[in-house]
PDB file of C-alpha atoms in Angstrom:
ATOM      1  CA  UNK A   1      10.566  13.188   9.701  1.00  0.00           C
ATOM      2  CA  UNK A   2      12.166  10.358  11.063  1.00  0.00           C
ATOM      3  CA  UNK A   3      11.125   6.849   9.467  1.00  0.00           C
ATOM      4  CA  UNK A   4       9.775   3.840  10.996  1.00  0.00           C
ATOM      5  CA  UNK A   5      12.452   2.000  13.202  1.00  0.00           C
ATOM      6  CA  UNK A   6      11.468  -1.235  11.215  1.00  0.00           C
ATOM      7  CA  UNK A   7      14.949  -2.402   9.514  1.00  0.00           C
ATOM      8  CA  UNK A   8      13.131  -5.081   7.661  1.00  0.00           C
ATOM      9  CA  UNK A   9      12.422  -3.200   4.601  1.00  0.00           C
ATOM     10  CA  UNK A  10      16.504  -3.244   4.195  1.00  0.00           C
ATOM     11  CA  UNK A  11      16.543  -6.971   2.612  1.00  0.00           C
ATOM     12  CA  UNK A  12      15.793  -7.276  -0.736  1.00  0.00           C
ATOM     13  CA  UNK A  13      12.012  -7.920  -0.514  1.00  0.00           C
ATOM     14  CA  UNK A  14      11.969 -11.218  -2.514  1.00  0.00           C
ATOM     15  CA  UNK A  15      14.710 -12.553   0.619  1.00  0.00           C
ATOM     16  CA  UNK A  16      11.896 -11.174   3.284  1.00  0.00           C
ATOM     17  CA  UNK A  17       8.788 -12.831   1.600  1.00  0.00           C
ATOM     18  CA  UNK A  18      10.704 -16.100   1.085  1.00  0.00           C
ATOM     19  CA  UNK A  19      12.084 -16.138   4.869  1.00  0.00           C
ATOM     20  CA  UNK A  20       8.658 -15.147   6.310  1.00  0.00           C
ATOM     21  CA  UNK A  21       7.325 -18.094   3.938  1.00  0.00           C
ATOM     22  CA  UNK A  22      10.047 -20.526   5.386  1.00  0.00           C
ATOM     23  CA  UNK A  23       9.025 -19.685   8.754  1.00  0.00           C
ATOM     24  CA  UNK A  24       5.390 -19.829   8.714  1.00  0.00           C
ATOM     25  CA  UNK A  25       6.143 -23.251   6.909  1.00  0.00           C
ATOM     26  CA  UNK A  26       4.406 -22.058   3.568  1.00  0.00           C
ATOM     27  CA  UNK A  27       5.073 -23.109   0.075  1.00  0.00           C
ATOM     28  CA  UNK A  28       7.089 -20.592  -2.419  1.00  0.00           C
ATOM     29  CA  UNK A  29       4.850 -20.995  -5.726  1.00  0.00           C
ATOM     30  CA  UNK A  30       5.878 -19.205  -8.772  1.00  0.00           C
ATOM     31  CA  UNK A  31       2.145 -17.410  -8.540  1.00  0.00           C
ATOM     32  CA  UNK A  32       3.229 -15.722  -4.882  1.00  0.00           C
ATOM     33  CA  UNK A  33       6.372 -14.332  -6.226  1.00  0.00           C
ATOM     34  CA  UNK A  34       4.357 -13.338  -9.581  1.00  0.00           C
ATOM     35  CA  UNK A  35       1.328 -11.096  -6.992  1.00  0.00           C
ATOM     36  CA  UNK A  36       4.842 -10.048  -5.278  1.00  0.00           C
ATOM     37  CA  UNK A  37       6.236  -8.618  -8.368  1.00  0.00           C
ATOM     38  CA  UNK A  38       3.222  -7.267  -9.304  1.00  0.00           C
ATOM     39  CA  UNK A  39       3.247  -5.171  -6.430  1.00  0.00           C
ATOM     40  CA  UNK A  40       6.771  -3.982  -6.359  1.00  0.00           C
ATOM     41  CA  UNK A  41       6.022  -3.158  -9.998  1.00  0.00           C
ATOM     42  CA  UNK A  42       3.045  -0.852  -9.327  1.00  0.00           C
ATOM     43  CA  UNK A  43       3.376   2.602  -9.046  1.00  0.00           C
ATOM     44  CA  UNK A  44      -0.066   3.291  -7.324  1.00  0.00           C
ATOM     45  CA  UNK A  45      -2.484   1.835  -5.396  1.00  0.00           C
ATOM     46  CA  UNK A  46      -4.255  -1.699  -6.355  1.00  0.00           C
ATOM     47  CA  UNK A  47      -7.055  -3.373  -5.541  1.00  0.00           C
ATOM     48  CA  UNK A  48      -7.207  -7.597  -5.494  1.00  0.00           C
ATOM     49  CA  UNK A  49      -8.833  -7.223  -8.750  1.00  0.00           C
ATOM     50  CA  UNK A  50      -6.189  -5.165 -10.306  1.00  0.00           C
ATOM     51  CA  UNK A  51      -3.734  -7.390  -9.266  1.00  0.00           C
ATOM     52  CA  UNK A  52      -5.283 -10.186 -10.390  1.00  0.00           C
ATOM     53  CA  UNK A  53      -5.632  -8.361 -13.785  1.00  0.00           C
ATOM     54  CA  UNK A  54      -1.862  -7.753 -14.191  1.00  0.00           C
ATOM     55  CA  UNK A  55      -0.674 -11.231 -12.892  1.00  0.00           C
ATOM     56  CA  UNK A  56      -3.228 -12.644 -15.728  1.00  0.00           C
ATOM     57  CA  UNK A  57      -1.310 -10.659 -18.166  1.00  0.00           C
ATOM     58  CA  UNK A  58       1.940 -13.319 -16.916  1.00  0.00           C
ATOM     59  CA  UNK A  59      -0.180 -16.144 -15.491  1.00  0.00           C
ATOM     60  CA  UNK A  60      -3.654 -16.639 -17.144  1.00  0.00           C
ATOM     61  CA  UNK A  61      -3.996 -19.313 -14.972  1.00  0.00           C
ATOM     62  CA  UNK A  62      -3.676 -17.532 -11.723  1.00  0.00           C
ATOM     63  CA  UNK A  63      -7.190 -17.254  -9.526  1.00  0.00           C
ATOM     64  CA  UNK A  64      -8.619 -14.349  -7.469  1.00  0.00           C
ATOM     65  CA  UNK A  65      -8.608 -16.345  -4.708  1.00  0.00           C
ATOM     66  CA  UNK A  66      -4.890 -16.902  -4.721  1.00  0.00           C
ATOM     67  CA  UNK A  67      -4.336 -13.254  -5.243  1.00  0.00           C
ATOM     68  CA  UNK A  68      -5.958 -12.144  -2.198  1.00  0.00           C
ATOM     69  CA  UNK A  69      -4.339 -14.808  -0.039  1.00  0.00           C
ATOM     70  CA  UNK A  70      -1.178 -13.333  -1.391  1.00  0.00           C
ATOM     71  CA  UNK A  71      -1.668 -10.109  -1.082  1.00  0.00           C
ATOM     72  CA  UNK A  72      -2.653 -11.141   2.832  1.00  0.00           C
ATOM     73  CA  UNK A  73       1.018 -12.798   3.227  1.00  0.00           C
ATOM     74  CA  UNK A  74       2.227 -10.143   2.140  1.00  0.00           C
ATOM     75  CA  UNK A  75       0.802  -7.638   4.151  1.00  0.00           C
ATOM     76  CA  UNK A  76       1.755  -9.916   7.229  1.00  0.00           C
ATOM     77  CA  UNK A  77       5.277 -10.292   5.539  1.00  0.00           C
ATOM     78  CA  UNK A  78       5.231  -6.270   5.898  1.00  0.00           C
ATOM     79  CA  UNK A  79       5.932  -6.034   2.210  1.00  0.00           C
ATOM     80  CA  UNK A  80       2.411  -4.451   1.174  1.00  0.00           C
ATOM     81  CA  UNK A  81      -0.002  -2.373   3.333  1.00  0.00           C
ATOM     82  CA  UNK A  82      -3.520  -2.653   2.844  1.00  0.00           C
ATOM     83  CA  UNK A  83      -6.222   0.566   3.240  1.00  0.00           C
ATOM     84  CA  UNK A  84     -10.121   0.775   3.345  1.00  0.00           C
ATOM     85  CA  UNK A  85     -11.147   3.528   1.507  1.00  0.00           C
ATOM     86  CA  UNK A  86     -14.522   3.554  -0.326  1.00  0.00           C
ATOM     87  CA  UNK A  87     -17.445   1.402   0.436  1.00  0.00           C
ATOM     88  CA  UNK A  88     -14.834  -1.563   2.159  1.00  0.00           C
ATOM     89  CA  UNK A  89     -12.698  -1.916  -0.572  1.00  0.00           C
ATOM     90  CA  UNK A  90      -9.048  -2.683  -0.218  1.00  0.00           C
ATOM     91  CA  UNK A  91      -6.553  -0.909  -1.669  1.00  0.00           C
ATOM     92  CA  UNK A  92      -3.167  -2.448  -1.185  1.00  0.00           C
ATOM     93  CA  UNK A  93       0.640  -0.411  -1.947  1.00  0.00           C
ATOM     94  CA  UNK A  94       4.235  -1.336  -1.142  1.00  0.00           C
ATOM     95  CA  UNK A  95       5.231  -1.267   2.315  1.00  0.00           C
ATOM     96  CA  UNK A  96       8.238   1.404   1.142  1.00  0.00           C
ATOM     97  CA  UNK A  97       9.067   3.224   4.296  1.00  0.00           C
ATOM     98  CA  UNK A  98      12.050   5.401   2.158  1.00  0.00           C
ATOM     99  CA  UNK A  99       8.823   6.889  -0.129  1.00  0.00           C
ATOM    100  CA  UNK A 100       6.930   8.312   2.746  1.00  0.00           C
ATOM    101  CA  UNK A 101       3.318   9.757   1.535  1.00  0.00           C
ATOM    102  CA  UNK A 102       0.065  10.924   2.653  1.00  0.00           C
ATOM    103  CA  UNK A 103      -3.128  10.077   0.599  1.00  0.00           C
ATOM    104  CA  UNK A 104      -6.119  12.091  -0.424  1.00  0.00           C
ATOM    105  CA  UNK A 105      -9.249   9.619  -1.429  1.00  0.00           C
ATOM    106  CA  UNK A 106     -12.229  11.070  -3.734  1.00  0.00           C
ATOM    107  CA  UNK A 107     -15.595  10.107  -2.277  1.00  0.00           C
ATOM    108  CA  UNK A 108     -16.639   9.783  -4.791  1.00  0.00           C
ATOM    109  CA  UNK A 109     -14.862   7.819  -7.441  1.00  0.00           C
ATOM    110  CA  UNK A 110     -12.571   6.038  -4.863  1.00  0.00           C
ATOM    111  CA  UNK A 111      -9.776   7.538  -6.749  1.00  0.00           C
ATOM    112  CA  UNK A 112      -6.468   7.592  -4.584  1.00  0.00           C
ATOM    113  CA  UNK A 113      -3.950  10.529  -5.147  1.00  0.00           C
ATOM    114  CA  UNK A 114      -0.502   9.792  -3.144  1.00  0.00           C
ATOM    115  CA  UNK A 115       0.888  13.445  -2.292  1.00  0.00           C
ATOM    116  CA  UNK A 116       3.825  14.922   0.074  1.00  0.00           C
ATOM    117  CA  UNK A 117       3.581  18.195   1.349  1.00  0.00           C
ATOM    118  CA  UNK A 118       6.457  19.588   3.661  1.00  0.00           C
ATOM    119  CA  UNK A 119       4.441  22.286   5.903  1.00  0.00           C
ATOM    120  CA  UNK A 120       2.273  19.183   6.865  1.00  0.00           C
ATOM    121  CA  UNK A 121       5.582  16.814   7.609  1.00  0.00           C
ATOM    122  CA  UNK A 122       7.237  19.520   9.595  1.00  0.00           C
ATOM    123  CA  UNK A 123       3.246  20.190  11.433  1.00  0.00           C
ATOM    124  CA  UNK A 124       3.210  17.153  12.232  1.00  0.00           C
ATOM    125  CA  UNK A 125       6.415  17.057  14.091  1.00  0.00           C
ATOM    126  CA  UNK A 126       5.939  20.046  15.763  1.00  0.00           C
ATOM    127  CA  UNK A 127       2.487  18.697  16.896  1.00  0.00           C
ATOM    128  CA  UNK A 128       4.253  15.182  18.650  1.00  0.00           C
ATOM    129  CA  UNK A 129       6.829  17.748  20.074  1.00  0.00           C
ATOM    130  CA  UNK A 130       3.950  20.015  21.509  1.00  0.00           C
ATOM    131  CA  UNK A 131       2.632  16.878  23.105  1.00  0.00           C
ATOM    132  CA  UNK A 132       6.379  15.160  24.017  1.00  0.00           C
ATOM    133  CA  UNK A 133       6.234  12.533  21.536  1.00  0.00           C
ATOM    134  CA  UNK A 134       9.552  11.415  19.055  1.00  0.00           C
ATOM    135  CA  UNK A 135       7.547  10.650  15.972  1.00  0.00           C
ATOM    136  CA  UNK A 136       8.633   7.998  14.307  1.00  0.00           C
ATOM    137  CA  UNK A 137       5.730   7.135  11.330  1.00  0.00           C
ATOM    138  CA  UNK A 138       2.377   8.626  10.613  1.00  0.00           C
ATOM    139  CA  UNK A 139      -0.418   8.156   8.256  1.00  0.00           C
ATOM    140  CA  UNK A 140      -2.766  10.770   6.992  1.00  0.00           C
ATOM    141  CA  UNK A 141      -6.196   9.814   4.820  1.00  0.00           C
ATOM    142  CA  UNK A 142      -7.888  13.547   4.009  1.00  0.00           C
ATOM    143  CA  UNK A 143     -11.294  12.861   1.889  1.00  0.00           C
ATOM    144  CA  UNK A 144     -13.075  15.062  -0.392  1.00  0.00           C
ATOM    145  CA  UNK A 145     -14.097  14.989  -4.090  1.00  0.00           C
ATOM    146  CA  UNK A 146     -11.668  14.937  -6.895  1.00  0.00           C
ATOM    147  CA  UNK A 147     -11.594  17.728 -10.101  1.00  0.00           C
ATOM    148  CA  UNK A 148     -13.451  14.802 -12.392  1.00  0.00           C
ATOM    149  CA  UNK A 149     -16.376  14.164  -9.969  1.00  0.00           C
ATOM    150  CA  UNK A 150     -16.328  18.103  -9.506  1.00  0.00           C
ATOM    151  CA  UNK A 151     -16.853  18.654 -13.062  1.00  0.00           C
ATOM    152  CA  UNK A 152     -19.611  15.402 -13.811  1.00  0.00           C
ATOM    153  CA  UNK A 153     -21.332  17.547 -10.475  1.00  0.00           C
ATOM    154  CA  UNK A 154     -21.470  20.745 -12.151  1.00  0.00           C
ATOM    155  CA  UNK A 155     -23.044  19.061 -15.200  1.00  0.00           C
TER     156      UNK A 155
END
């Protein structure tokens, strides 16, 4: 599938978030780059109080509040993207367009399980084709209930 025409995720991400701070006339504080970091370190979803929980670990004077505001740069920075899932709680990953994934979301538990399946990428395709459409970027959210829930149902 081709990928998202947006060349910005080529620069180092540090170089993007301090440019779009320089032109939005923002301050670079050591805590932004820390939430920053935190979220190029993390290899799944998080929400603003998991990232507030890891920055602690490195910053035990870092706030919530700061967090979220950071985590909101960064999504306008297009460095982080930022889902609702369960009862209006934001879930926020990297913005990497080369690690293209689709997400299924337990009902449940809120869990969030990242998978790629290559019948559904090539689908996809062939249903933008059908309809004379060059796809460029998709997302797909598919809901149900995960094997843990399953098991604490049958109990």
């Amino acid at each position: 599938m081709p990928q998202t025409k947006d060349l910005s995720m080529l620069k180092d991400p540090h170089r993007q978030f301090l440019d779009y701070l320089e032109s939005h006339q923002l301050k670079c504080t050591t805590q932004r780059l820390l939430v920053l970091d935190v979220m190029l370190n993390s290899d799944r979803h998080l929400t603003v109080e998991e990232a507030h929980i890891i920055a602690r670990e490195f910053d035990d004077g870092i706030g919530l509040t700061t967090v979220y505001r950071t985590l909101k740069l960064l999504v306008e920075a297009g460095l982080v993207l930022s889902h609702r899932y369960k009862n209006d709680v934001i879930h926020y990953e990297r913005a990497d367009t080369s690690k293209h994934h689709d997400h299924i979301i337990c009902q449940e538990c809120g869990e969030v399980l990242e998978v790629v399946d290559d019948d559904i990428e090539k689908l996809q395709e062939k249903l933008a084709k059908r309809h004379g459409y060059a796809l460029y970027s998709h997302r797909l959210y598919m809901y149900g209930v995960c094997p843990a829930c399953l098991d604490r149902e049958e109990e």
